[in-house]
Coordinates of C-alpha atoms in Angstrom, one line a residue:
Chain Z
M25 CA 17.9 2.2 -33.5
N26 CA 17.9 5.2 -35.4
S27 CA 20.0 8.5 -33.9
N28 CA 17.1 10.2 -33.0
N29 CA 16.0 7.0 -30.8
V30 CA 19.4 6.8 -29.4
M31 CA 19.4 10.7 -28.4
A32 CA 16.0 9.8 -26.7
S33 CA 17.5 6.8 -24.9
L34 CA 20.7 8.7 -23.7
E35 CA 18.4 11.4 -22.5
A36 CA 16.3 8.6 -20.4
M37 CA 19.4 7.1 -19.1
L38 CA 20.9 10.5 -17.8
F39 CA 18.0 11.3 -16.3
A40 CA 17.5 8.6 -14.1
A41 CA 21.0 8.0 -13.4
G42 CA 21.2 11.6 -11.5
D43 CA 24.9 10.9 -11.1
P44 CA 27.6 11.8 -13.9
V45 CA 27.6 8.8 -16.2
D46 CA 30.8 7.5 -18.1
P47 CA 29.9 7.6 -22.1
A48 CA 31.9 4.2 -22.2
K49 CA 29.1 2.7 -19.9
L50 CA 26.3 4.3 -22.2
A51 CA 27.9 3.0 -25.3
E52 CA 27.9 -0.6 -24.0
V53 CA 24.1 -0.6 -23.1
L54 CA 23.4 0.9 -26.4
D55 CA 26.1 -1.5 -28.1
I56 CA 27.5 1.3 -30.5
D57 CA 31.1 3.0 -30.4
V58 CA 32.1 5.3 -27.5
E59 CA 32.7 8.1 -30.4
N60 CA 29.3 7.6 -31.7
V61 CA 27.8 8.1 -27.9
I62 CA 29.9 11.4 -27.6
K63 CA 29.1 12.7 -30.9
I64 CA 24.9 12.1 -30.3
L65 CA 25.6 13.5 -26.8
G66 CA 26.8 16.7 -28.6
H67 CA 23.6 16.6 -30.5
L68 CA 21.6 16.1 -27.3
E69 CA 23.6 19.4 -25.7
A70 CA 23.1 21.7 -28.7
M71 CA 19.4 20.6 -28.7
Y72 CA 19.1 21.8 -24.9
D73 CA 20.8 24.7 -25.5
E74 CA 18.7 25.5 -28.5
R75 CA 15.2 25.2 -26.7
G76 CA 16.2 27.1 -24.0
G77 CA 14.4 24.9 -21.4
G78 CA 15.3 24.5 -18.0
L79 CA 17.8 21.4 -18.3
R80 CA 21.6 21.2 -19.8
L81 CA 24.0 18.7 -20.4
I82 CA 27.0 19.5 -18.6
R83 CA 30.6 17.4 -18.6
V84 CA 32.3 16.3 -15.4
D85 CA 35.2 14.9 -15.2
G86 CA 34.9 13.1 -18.9
K87 CA 31.6 12.1 -17.6
Y88 CA 27.9 13.2 -18.6
Q89 CA 25.3 14.2 -16.6
L90 CA 21.8 16.3 -16.8
C91 CA 21.2 19.3 -14.9
T92 CA 19.3 22.4 -14.3
R93 CA 20.2 25.6 -15.8
E94 CA 21.5 28.1 -13.9
E95 CA 19.0 30.8 -14.7
Y96 CA 16.7 28.7 -12.4
S97 CA 18.8 28.0 -9.5
D98 CA 16.5 30.1 -7.3
D99 CA 13.3 28.8 -8.3
V100 CA 14.6 25.8 -7.7
R101 CA 16.3 26.6 -4.6
S102 CA 12.8 27.9 -3.2
L103 CA 11.3 25.0 -4.1
L104 CA 13.2 22.4 -2.5
E105 CA 13.1 24.6 0.6
I106 CA 9.5 24.7 1.1
K107 CA 9.6 20.7 0.4
K108 CA 12.6 20.3 3.1
N109 CA 10.2 22.5 5.7
T110 CA 7.2 20.0 5.8
P111 CA 7.0 18.5 9.3
L112 CA 7.6 14.9 9.9
S113 CA 5.0 12.3 9.2
Q114 CA 3.8 10.1 12.1
A115 CA 5.7 7.1 10.8
A116 CA 8.9 9.3 11.1
F117 CA 7.7 10.3 14.4
E118 CA 7.5 7.1 15.7
V119 CA 10.5 5.8 14.6
L120 CA 12.4 8.7 15.9
A121 CA 10.7 8.2 19.3
I122 CA 11.7 4.2 19.3
V123 CA 15.4 5.3 18.6
A124 CA 15.4 7.7 21.4
Y125 CA 13.7 6.0 23.9
N126 CA 15.6 3.0 23.3
K127 CA 19.0 5.0 22.7
T128 CA 20.4 2.6 20.0
V129 CA 18.3 0.7 18.0
T130 CA 18.6 -1.8 14.8
R131 CA 16.1 -1.1 12.0
S132 CA 14.7 -4.8 12.7
F133 CA 14.2 -3.8 16.2
I134 CA 11.8 -0.8 14.9
E135 CA 10.3 -3.0 12.5
Q136 CA 9.6 -5.3 15.0
I137 CA 7.9 -2.8 17.5
R138 CA 6.0 -1.0 14.3
G139 CA 5.0 -4.4 12.7
V140 CA 5.7 -2.8 9.5
D141 CA 8.8 -2.2 7.3
C142 CA 10.3 1.2 8.2
S143 CA 13.5 1.5 5.8
G144 CA 11.3 4.8 4.2
P145 CA 11.0 6.7 7.6
V146 CA 14.4 5.6 8.9
S147 CA 16.6 6.7 5.9
S148 CA 14.7 10.0 5.7
L149 CA 15.4 10.6 9.3
V150 CA 19.2 9.9 8.4
Q151 CA 18.9 12.4 5.6
K152 CA 17.3 15.0 8.0
G153 CA 20.4 14.7 10.3
L154 CA 17.8 13.6 13.0
I155 CA 19.4 10.3 13.5
E156 CA 22.7 8.6 12.4
E157 CA 24.5 5.4 12.1
K158 CA 26.1 4.4 15.5
G159 CA 27.9 1.3 14.5
R160 CA 27.2 -2.6 13.9
L161 CA 26.1 -5.1 16.1
D162 CA 28.1 -8.4 16.6
L163 CA 25.2 -10.4 15.3
P164 CA 25.0 -12.4 11.9
G165 CA 24.5 -10.0 9.3
R166 CA 26.0 -7.2 11.3
P167 CA 23.3 -5.0 11.1
L168 CA 23.6 -1.6 11.7
V169 CA 22.5 0.6 14.5
Y170 CA 20.8 3.8 15.0
G171 CA 20.7 6.4 17.3
T172 CA 19.6 10.1 17.6
T173 CA 22.2 13.3 16.9
D174 CA 23.1 16.6 18.5
R175 CA 20.5 18.2 15.6
F176 CA 17.3 15.9 17.4
L177 CA 18.2 17.3 20.8
R178 CA 18.1 20.6 19.5
C179 CA 14.9 20.3 17.6
F180 CA 13.2 18.7 20.9
S181 CA 14.6 21.4 22.8
L182 CA 16.2 18.4 25.2
N183 CA 19.7 18.9 26.6
S184 CA 20.2 15.0 26.7
L185 CA 18.4 11.9 26.0
E186 CA 17.5 11.6 30.2
D187 CA 15.5 14.9 29.5
L188 CA 12.9 12.8 27.5
P189 CA 9.2 12.6 29.1
D190 CA 9.0 9.8 31.3
L191 CA 7.2 7.1 29.6
P192 CA 4.0 5.7 31.7
E193 CA 5.0 2.7 34.2
E194 CA 3.2 0.1 32.2
E195 CA 5.1 1.1 28.8
K196 CA 8.6 1.1 31.2
K197 CA 7.6 -2.5 32.3
D198 CA 6.6 -3.6 28.8
D199 CA 9.8 -2.2 27.2
S200 CA 12.3 -4.3 29.2
Q201 CA 10.7 -7.2 28.2
T202 CA 11.1 -6.5 24.2
S203 CA 14.5 -4.7 24.3
L204 CA 16.9 -6.4 22.5
F205 CA 20.1 -4.4 24.1
E206 CA 19.5 -5.9 27.3
D207 CA 22.0 -8.6 27.0
D208 CA 20.3 -10.9 29.0
N209 CA 17.5 -11.4 26.6
P210 CA 19.4 -13.0 23.6
D211 CA 16.2 -13.6 21.4
N212 CA 18.0 -13.2 18.2
D213 CA 15.2 -15.6 16.3
T214 CA 12.7 -12.8 15.9
E215 CA 15.1 -10.3 14.8
K216 CA 16.8 -12.7 12.1
K217 CA 13.4 -13.4 10.6
E218 CA 12.7 -10.1 10.5
D219 CA 15.8 -9.4 8.6
E220 CA 14.7 -12.2 6.2
Chain U
M30 CA -15.8 -37.7 -9.7
E31 CA -12.9 -36.9 -11.7
Q32 CA -9.7 -36.9 -10.7
I33 CA -8.1 -34.0 -9.2
N34 CA -4.6 -33.1 -9.0
Y35 CA -3.5 -29.5 -9.1
K36 CA -1.5 -28.4 -6.3
I37 CA -2.5 -26.5 -3.3
D38 CA -0.2 -23.6 -4.0
V39 CA -2.4 -22.9 -7.0
F40 CA -5.0 -21.7 -4.6
E41 CA -4.7 -18.5 -2.7
G42 CA -6.7 -19.7 -0.1
P43 CA -9.7 -21.1 0.8
M44 CA -11.8 -18.9 -0.7
D45 CA -10.0 -19.0 -3.7
L46 CA -10.5 -22.6 -4.1
L47 CA -14.4 -22.5 -3.3
L48 CA -14.8 -19.7 -6.2
H49 CA -13.2 -22.1 -8.3
L50 CA -15.4 -25.2 -7.4
I51 CA -18.3 -23.0 -7.7
S52 CA -17.3 -21.9 -11.2
K53 CA -16.0 -25.2 -12.3
H54 CA -19.4 -27.0 -11.5
K55 CA -21.2 -24.0 -12.6
L56 CA -23.1 -23.4 -9.1
N57 CA -25.0 -20.2 -8.4
I58 CA -22.8 -18.2 -6.0
N59 CA -26.0 -16.2 -5.0
D60 CA -27.7 -19.6 -3.7
I61 CA -24.7 -21.8 -3.0
P62 CA -25.8 -25.6 -3.1
I63 CA -24.3 -25.8 0.5
V64 CA -24.5 -29.8 0.6
E65 CA -22.8 -30.0 -3.1
L66 CA -20.3 -27.5 -2.2
V67 CA -19.2 -29.0 1.2
N68 CA -18.4 -32.5 -0.4
Q69 CA -16.0 -30.9 -3.5
Y70 CA -14.6 -28.9 -1.0
V71 CA -13.8 -31.6 1.6
D72 CA -13.0 -34.2 -1.1
Y73 CA -10.4 -31.7 -2.2
V74 CA -8.8 -30.9 1.1
R75 CA -8.9 -34.7 1.4
Q76 CA -7.0 -35.4 -1.7
L77 CA -4.2 -33.2 -0.3
Q78 CA -3.7 -34.9 2.6
E79 CA -3.3 -38.2 0.6
Q80 CA -0.7 -36.4 -1.1
D81 CA 0.6 -35.3 1.6
F82 CA 0.6 -31.8 1.4
D83 CA 1.3 -29.5 4.1
I84 CA -2.4 -27.8 4.3
A85 CA -2.9 -24.3 6.0
G86 CA -4.9 -24.2 8.6
E87 CA -7.3 -22.0 6.9
F88 CA -8.3 -24.5 4.3
L89 CA -9.2 -27.0 7.6
E90 CA -11.0 -23.8 9.3
M91 CA -12.9 -23.5 5.9
A92 CA -14.0 -27.0 6.2
A93 CA -15.1 -27.0 9.3
R94 CA -17.2 -23.9 8.8
L95 CA -18.7 -25.4 5.7
I96 CA -19.4 -28.4 7.6
Y97 CA -21.2 -26.8 10.4
I98 CA -23.3 -24.6 8.0
K99 CA -24.0 -28.4 6.5
T100 CA -24.9 -29.6 9.8
V101 CA -27.3 -27.1 10.7
S102 CA -29.3 -26.8 7.3
L103 CA -30.2 -30.3 8.1
L104 CA -32.1 -29.3 11.0
P105 CA -35.7 -28.7 10.7
K106 CA -35.5 -25.1 11.5
H107 CA -32.8 -23.9 9.8
E108 CA -32.6 -20.2 10.0
E109 CA -29.1 -19.9 11.3
A110 CA -28.2 -22.0 8.0
E111 CA -29.7 -19.3 5.8
I112 CA -27.9 -16.6 8.2
L113 CA -24.5 -18.3 7.7
K114 CA -24.7 -18.9 4.0
K115 CA -25.6 -15.2 3.4
E116 CA -22.5 -14.3 5.4
L117 CA -20.4 -16.7 3.4
T118 CA -22.0 -15.6 0.3
G119 CA -21.0 -11.9 1.2
E120 CA -17.5 -13.3 1.5
L121 CA -17.6 -14.7 -1.9
I122 CA -18.7 -12.2 -3.5
E123 CA -16.4 -9.6 -2.3
Y124 CA -13.4 -12.1 -2.9
R125 CA -14.4 -12.4 -6.4
D126 CA -14.7 -8.5 -6.8
C127 CA -11.4 -8.7 -5.4
K128 CA -9.8 -11.0 -7.9
L129 CA -11.7 -9.7 -10.9
M130 CA -10.0 -6.1 -9.7
A131 CA -6.5 -7.8 -9.2
E132 CA -6.9 -9.0 -12.7
K133 CA -7.7 -5.8 -14.5
L134 CA -4.8 -4.1 -12.7
S135 CA -2.3 -6.9 -13.3
H136 CA -3.2 -5.8 -17.3
Q137 CA -1.9 -2.1 -16.9
T138 CA 1.7 -2.6 -15.4
D139 CA 3.2 -0.2 -18.3
G140 CA 3.8 2.4 -15.6
F141 CA 6.4 0.2 -13.8
N142 CA 8.5 1.0 -17.4
R143 CA 8.8 4.6 -16.0
F144 CA 11.6 5.6 -14.2
V145 CA 11.9 9.2 -12.1
R146 CA 15.0 10.4 -10.3
P147 CA 16.2 11.4 -7.1
A148 CA 16.3 14.9 -5.7
Q149 CA 19.0 16.8 -7.3
E150 CA 21.9 17.6 -4.7
G151 CA 23.7 20.7 -3.9
F152 CA 20.9 23.1 -3.7
V153 CA 19.8 22.8 0.1
N154 CA 20.9 20.3 2.8
Y155 CA 18.0 18.6 4.2
D156 CA 19.0 19.2 7.9
Y157 CA 15.5 19.3 9.6
E158 CA 14.9 22.8 11.2
L159 CA 11.6 22.9 12.7
F160 CA 11.1 22.4 16.4
H161 CA 8.8 20.3 18.4
E162 CA 7.7 19.6 22.1
G163 CA 9.1 16.3 24.0
D164 CA 5.5 15.1 24.3
E165 CA 5.3 14.6 20.3
L166 CA 7.7 12.0 21.3
L167 CA 5.9 10.3 24.0
N168 CA 2.9 10.3 21.9
A169 CA 4.4 8.4 19.0
Y170 CA 6.4 6.0 21.4
I171 CA 2.9 5.3 22.9
S172 CA 1.4 4.8 19.4
A173 CA 3.9 2.8 18.4
A174 CA 4.3 0.4 21.1
G175 CA 0.2 0.0 20.6
R176 CA -0.2 -0.6 24.5
G177 CA -1.1 2.9 25.0
K178 CA -4.3 2.3 27.7
R179 CA -7.3 3.6 25.9
R180 CA -9.9 5.1 28.3
L181 CA -12.4 6.6 25.4
P182 CA -14.7 4.7 23.1
P183 CA -12.9 4.7 19.6
P184 CA -14.7 7.3 17.8
L185 CA -17.5 6.4 15.2
D186 CA -15.0 7.7 12.4
S187 CA -12.7 5.0 12.7
F188 CA -15.0 2.3 12.2
K189 CA -15.6 4.2 8.8
V190 CA -12.1 3.0 7.8
I191 CA -12.8 -0.6 8.6
V192 CA -15.7 -0.7 6.7
A193 CA -15.6 1.8 4.2
K194 CA -16.4 1.2 0.9
K195 CA -16.5 -2.2 1.0
F196 CA -17.2 -4.1 -2.2
V197 CA -20.6 -4.8 -0.7
A198 CA -21.9 -1.6 0.6
V199 CA -21.6 -2.3 4.3
A200 CA -20.4 0.9 5.0
S201 CA -23.6 2.6 4.6
K202 CA -25.5 -0.2 6.7
V203 CA -23.0 0.2 9.7
S204 CA -24.4 3.9 10.0
T205 CA -27.8 2.4 9.2
V206 CA -27.2 0.1 12.4
M207 CA -25.8 2.9 14.4
H208 CA -28.4 5.2 13.9
R209 CA -31.1 2.7 14.7
L210 CA -29.3 2.1 18.3
L211 CA -28.7 5.5 19.1
G212 CA -29.9 6.4 22.5
G213 CA -29.2 3.3 24.0
K214 CA -32.4 1.6 22.3
K215 CA -32.6 -2.0 22.4
V216 CA -33.6 -3.4 18.7
K217 CA -34.8 -6.7 17.6
F218 CA -32.1 -8.3 15.2
L219 CA -34.6 -8.8 12.5
S220 CA -36.0 -5.4 13.0
L221 CA -32.7 -4.3 11.3
F222 CA -33.5 -6.2 7.9
E223 CA -36.9 -4.4 7.6
G224 CA -36.9 -2.3 4.1
A225 CA -33.9 -4.2 3.1
K226 CA -34.6 -4.6 -0.8
T227 CA -32.3 -6.7 -2.1
K228 CA -30.7 -9.7 -0.7
S229 CA -27.3 -8.0 -0.8
D230 CA -28.8 -5.3 1.0
M231 CA -29.5 -7.8 3.4
V232 CA -26.2 -9.2 3.6
A233 CA -24.4 -6.2 3.7
T234 CA -26.8 -5.5 7.0
F235 CA -25.6 -9.0 8.3
L236 CA -22.1 -7.9 7.8
A237 CA -22.3 -4.7 9.3
V238 CA -23.9 -5.9 12.3
L239 CA -20.8 -8.7 12.6
E240 CA -18.4 -5.8 12.3
L241 CA -20.0 -4.0 14.8
A242 CA -19.9 -6.8 17.0
K243 CA -16.5 -8.1 16.4
T244 CA -15.3 -4.4 17.3
K245 CA -17.2 -4.5 20.3
K246 CA -19.4 -1.8 19.2
I247 CA -22.7 -3.6 19.8
S248 CA -24.0 -6.2 22.1
I249 CA -26.4 -9.2 21.0
E250 CA -27.9 -10.8 23.4
G251 CA -31.0 -13.3 23.3
T252 CA -31.9 -16.6 21.6
M253 CA -30.6 -17.3 18.0
E254 CA -34.2 -16.9 17.2
N255 CA -34.3 -13.0 17.5
P256 CA -31.8 -11.6 19.8
S257 CA -31.9 -7.9 20.6
V258 CA -29.3 -5.4 19.8
Q259 CA -27.6 -2.8 21.5
M260 CA -24.9 -0.2 21.6
I261 CA -21.8 -1.1 23.9
D262 CA -21.4 2.0 25.5
E263 CA -24.8 3.1 25.8
V264 CA -25.1 0.4 27.7
K265 CA -22.1 1.0 30.2
D266 CA -23.5 4.9 30.4
I267 CA -26.8 3.4 31.8
E268 CA -25.3 1.3 34.0
Q269 CA -23.2 3.8 35.7
Chain B
M26 CA 9.2 36.6 -16.8
N27 CA 8.0 35.6 -20.1
S28 CA 5.9 32.3 -20.5
N29 CA 8.9 30.9 -22.1
N30 CA 10.8 31.1 -19.2
V31 CA 8.0 30.1 -17.0
M32 CA 7.7 26.8 -18.8
A33 CA 11.8 26.6 -18.3
S34 CA 11.8 27.2 -14.9
L35 CA 9.2 24.7 -14.3
E36 CA 10.9 22.2 -16.2
A37 CA 14.0 22.9 -13.8
M38 CA 12.3 22.5 -10.9
L39 CA 10.4 19.3 -11.6
F40 CA 13.5 18.0 -12.8
A41 CA 15.2 18.9 -9.3
A42 CA 12.6 17.6 -7.1
G43 CA 12.3 14.6 -8.5
D44 CA 9.0 13.3 -6.6
P45 CA 5.5 14.5 -7.9
V46 CA 5.3 18.6 -7.1
D47 CA 2.0 20.0 -6.0
P48 CA 1.4 22.8 -8.6
A49 CA 0.4 25.0 -6.0
K50 CA 3.7 24.8 -4.6
L51 CA 5.4 25.7 -8.2
A52 CA 2.7 28.7 -8.4
E53 CA 4.1 29.9 -4.8
V54 CA 7.5 29.9 -6.3
L55 CA 6.8 31.6 -9.3
D56 CA 4.6 33.8 -7.6
I57 CA 1.8 33.3 -10.3
D58 CA -1.8 31.5 -10.5
V59 CA -2.2 27.9 -10.1
E60 CA -4.5 28.0 -13.3
N61 CA -1.7 29.6 -15.3
V62 CA 1.0 27.0 -13.6
I63 CA -1.4 24.2 -14.9
K64 CA -1.9 25.3 -18.3
I65 CA 1.8 25.9 -18.8
L66 CA 2.6 22.4 -17.3
G67 CA 0.2 21.2 -20.2
H68 CA 2.4 22.8 -22.7
L69 CA 5.3 21.6 -21.1
E70 CA 3.6 18.1 -21.4
A71 CA 2.9 18.6 -25.0
M72 CA 6.4 19.8 -26.1
Y73 CA 7.5 16.5 -24.5
D74 CA 5.4 14.3 -26.5
E75 CA 5.8 16.5 -29.9
R76 CA 9.7 16.2 -29.6
G77 CA 9.8 12.6 -28.8
G78 CA 12.6 12.6 -26.7
G79 CA 13.5 10.2 -23.5
L80 CA 11.4 12.0 -21.2
R81 CA 7.6 12.5 -20.3
L82 CA 5.3 14.5 -17.8
I83 CA 2.9 12.7 -16.0
R84 CA 0.5 13.9 -13.8
V85 CA 0.0 11.7 -10.2
D86 CA -3.0 12.4 -8.1
G87 CA -3.1 16.1 -9.2
K88 CA 0.7 16.6 -9.1
Y89 CA 3.5 16.8 -11.7
Q90 CA 6.4 14.7 -12.1
L91 CA 9.0 14.1 -14.4
C92 CA 9.7 10.4 -16.0
T93 CA 11.4 8.4 -18.5
R94 CA 9.7 7.0 -21.5
E95 CA 8.7 3.5 -21.2
E96 CA 10.4 2.6 -24.8
Y97 CA 13.7 3.4 -23.2
S98 CA 13.0 1.1 -19.9
D99 CA 15.4 -1.6 -21.0
D100 CA 18.3 0.8 -21.6
V101 CA 17.6 2.5 -18.1
R102 CA 17.6 -0.7 -16.2
S103 CA 20.9 -2.2 -17.7
L104 CA 22.7 0.9 -17.0
L105 CA 21.5 1.1 -13.6
E106 CA 22.0 -2.5 -13.1
I107 CA 18.2 -2.8 -12.2
K108 CA 17.1 -6.5 -12.3
K109 CA 14.2 -6.9 -14.6
N110 CA 11.3 -6.9 -12.0
T111 CA 10.1 -9.7 -11.1
P112 CA 6.5 -9.6 -11.8
L113 CA 4.0 -9.2 -8.7
S114 CA 2.4 -12.0 -7.4
Q115 CA -1.5 -13.1 -7.4
A116 CA -1.2 -12.4 -3.9
A117 CA 0.0 -8.8 -4.2
F118 CA -2.4 -8.0 -7.1
E119 CA -5.2 -8.8 -4.5
V120 CA -3.9 -7.3 -2.0
L121 CA -3.0 -4.0 -4.0
A122 CA -6.9 -4.1 -5.2
I123 CA -8.4 -4.4 -2.0
V124 CA -6.1 -1.2 -0.7
A125 CA -6.8 0.9 -3.5
Y126 CA -10.5 0.4 -3.9
N127 CA -11.1 1.1 -0.3
K128 CA -8.6 3.9 -0.2
T129 CA -7.6 3.0 3.6
V130 CA -7.2 -0.2 5.1
T131 CA -5.9 -2.4 8.1
R132 CA -4.4 -5.5 7.4
S133 CA -7.1 -7.6 9.2
F134 CA -9.4 -6.3 6.9
I135 CA -7.2 -7.2 3.7
E136 CA -7.4 -10.6 5.9
Q137 CA -10.9 -10.8 6.1
I138 CA -11.6 -10.6 2.6
R139 CA -8.7 -13.1 1.3
G140 CA -9.4 -15.1 4.1
V141 CA -5.5 -16.2 4.4
D142 CA -2.6 -14.4 6.2
C143 CA -1.3 -11.1 4.4
S144 CA 1.8 -10.3 6.3
G145 CA 4.3 -11.3 3.4
P146 CA 2.3 -9.6 0.5
V147 CA 1.7 -6.5 2.5
S148 CA 5.2 -6.1 3.6
S149 CA 6.6 -6.8 0.5
L150 CA 4.1 -4.1 -1.6
V151 CA 5.2 -1.8 1.5
Q152 CA 9.0 -2.4 0.6
K153 CA 8.4 -2.1 -3.4
G154 CA 7.1 1.8 -2.5
L155 CA 3.3 0.5 -4.1
I156 CA 1.5 0.9 -0.3
E157 CA 2.2 2.8 2.7
E158 CA 1.3 3.1 5.9
K159 CA -1.2 6.4 6.3
G160 CA -1.8 6.4 10.2
R161 CA -3.4 4.1 12.8
L162 CA -6.7 3.3 14.0
D163 CA -7.6 4.4 17.2
L164 CA -9.0 0.9 18.2
P165 CA -7.2 -1.6 20.8
G166 CA -3.7 -2.1 19.5
R167 CA -3.6 0.6 17.2
P168 CA -3.6 -1.1 14.1
L169 CA -1.9 0.6 11.2
V170 CA -3.7 1.6 8.4
Y171 CA -2.3 1.2 4.6
G172 CA -3.1 3.2 1.6
T173 CA -1.6 3.4 -2.1
T174 CA 1.2 5.5 -3.0
D175 CA 2.0 7.9 -5.7
R176 CA 4.3 5.0 -6.9
F177 CA 1.5 3.0 -7.3
L178 CA -0.4 5.3 -9.5
R179 CA 2.5 6.0 -11.7
C180 CA 3.4 2.2 -12.0
F181 CA -0.4 1.5 -13.0
S182 CA -0.8 4.7 -15.3
L183 CA -3.4 6.2 -12.9
N184 CA -4.0 9.9 -12.5
S185 CA -5.6 9.2 -9.7
L186 CA -7.2 6.5 -7.5
E187 CA -10.7 7.5 -9.0
D188 CA -9.2 6.3 -12.7
L189 CA -9.5 2.5 -11.4
P190 CA -11.6 0.1 -13.6
D191 CA -15.0 0.1 -12.2
L192 CA -16.3 -2.5 -9.8
P193 CA -18.5 -5.1 -11.2
E194 CA -22.1 -3.9 -11.1
E195 CA -24.4 -5.1 -8.3
E196 CA -25.8 -8.4 -9.8
K197 CA -29.0 -7.1 -11.9
K198 CA -31.0 -10.4 -11.0
D199 CA -30.7 -11.8 -7.5
D200 CA -31.0 -15.5 -9.2
S201 CA -29.1 -15.0 -12.3
Q202 CA -26.1 -17.7 -13.0
T203 CA -23.1 -16.0 -12.1
S204 CA -21.5 -14.4 -15.2
L205 CA -18.1 -13.6 -13.8
F206 CA -16.5 -16.6 -14.9
E207 CA -17.1 -16.2 -18.5
D208 CA -14.2 -18.3 -19.6
D209 CA -16.0 -22.0 -18.9
N210 CA -13.8 -24.0 -16.5
P211 CA -11.5 -26.3 -19.4
D212 CA -9.1 -23.5 -19.2
N213 CA -9.3 -22.1 -15.6
D214 CA -6.6 -24.7 -14.5
T215 CA -4.0 -23.7 -17.2
E216 CA -4.9 -20.0 -16.2
K217 CA -4.1 -20.4 -12.8
K218 CA -0.9 -22.1 -13.7
E219 CA 0.2 -19.1 -15.3
D220 CA -0.8 -16.7 -12.7
E221 CA 2.1 -18.5 -11.0

């Protein structure tokens, strides 16, 4: 591998990593000396500076990281604000509704109701601060339990979860049959299957 | 017949096995010699049983279906057999196209070696700041739980999603059939095939009728000879 | 802002966003025409290709995204300790083909074509982010509808679903022997074994 290719590979690795990376790890992957890696990273840094693009290479605590140039921070911030203010997807609404009406639920419970993998909507709701982890269940695998947050109550103008609109009668009846958290329903088999 | 000793998990299902048999014995997919195919298929399934394979229900279900088609095709009047055969042909062609496309896709997977990055942190916090009504949650819950009582018939659009752009052009046939039935008209089943130019045209029409019957959009009544077809909600309207 | 700065800002924004970005949003931030944005993104793409670094700019369903070059995937993988991705199964490719060619489908539609239960491959494709739920049908049971994702397009090097390989033409002559199994039977068995 010539030094241009090494530089390109370093760029690709730093790009994909996101977080700061220890040059020793980069050296290990490329199977070359750390000194060499640091030297080539120096070239990469210089190349970024000369080219005057939107990116730069920075050192944080002896580690290296690609990031955007300060000049463009305002643009970056406005773009991310636009992205942030997109309304919830239908999937996210459904997951949120299941969490809210059941107060605390595991992901596999949500998936059982919705019939589909829900890791995407769950983590996006956590990121948006609408649901949060409330602990773990004392069950095999110790699954995480999620509940809604105060931010959730504010976004839906509710004082408490008691203020949620009532479910139609039949929904309520059915609901108590499926809820995992009525302790009288130790039907954990189905849950385990979902976890696999 | 030669010894068959491949494993059941080699095949993705009964359709896959049928396609294999059709190509192996150079049968014409557009005019399946049903007797021959049944024998091949049943032989194969029997061998699996002898080897104590746990045969998936789908394989047996298909065997039953093939045997039924064979039985009715032995009757002196075997229009039903022809129809059932066409149905099977349509499904086989569809699955064959699906396999072909899967094969093409499997040759262009370079992009799996492209990596992207997570959004850069520190610019914005992602706390949600929009406001909603509680009713939106209620509706979402009912939608998720799938038990909401539906009082209205599904809109025509919702069928488009099920049957849209099928490998055989069933979607257009759905609208043609629906159009024929507008206004609560009772139409003879065979008349739906008038004007069909090709075999696949007819197969598509047939599948469209099945699809509509399955989703309870139309009703079919009368004898197997030539039943009449009618839209279901139209029927209700008249009765009320 | 001159066009070099615009290009640098575009680079910074795409880098920070991570996900594919709609050029209209970029235009909104920069307060210039979308056409202009697309033109300058073209320059950026060419610049990446000429420079031969570790990154490239791709188009996904009309949106733009930065990603690493395929050549460096092994290095990226070993840095991030990502397992060599297990190739998709035959079943998964078939399900993907059905979803991609029909744009949006229910699971029962997929099962109708394949003639077998598809819950396994469907949920594994959802987990891999290659297909996602696109809503529910207004039919009894409110079945979920699936479609392909941006990640699907990226992984299969497609700009959009319009770029999918063409479907085979309808049989020209009704009674012509089927021509799809060109590789006559002898190697059929071996071929299947390889698929496993």
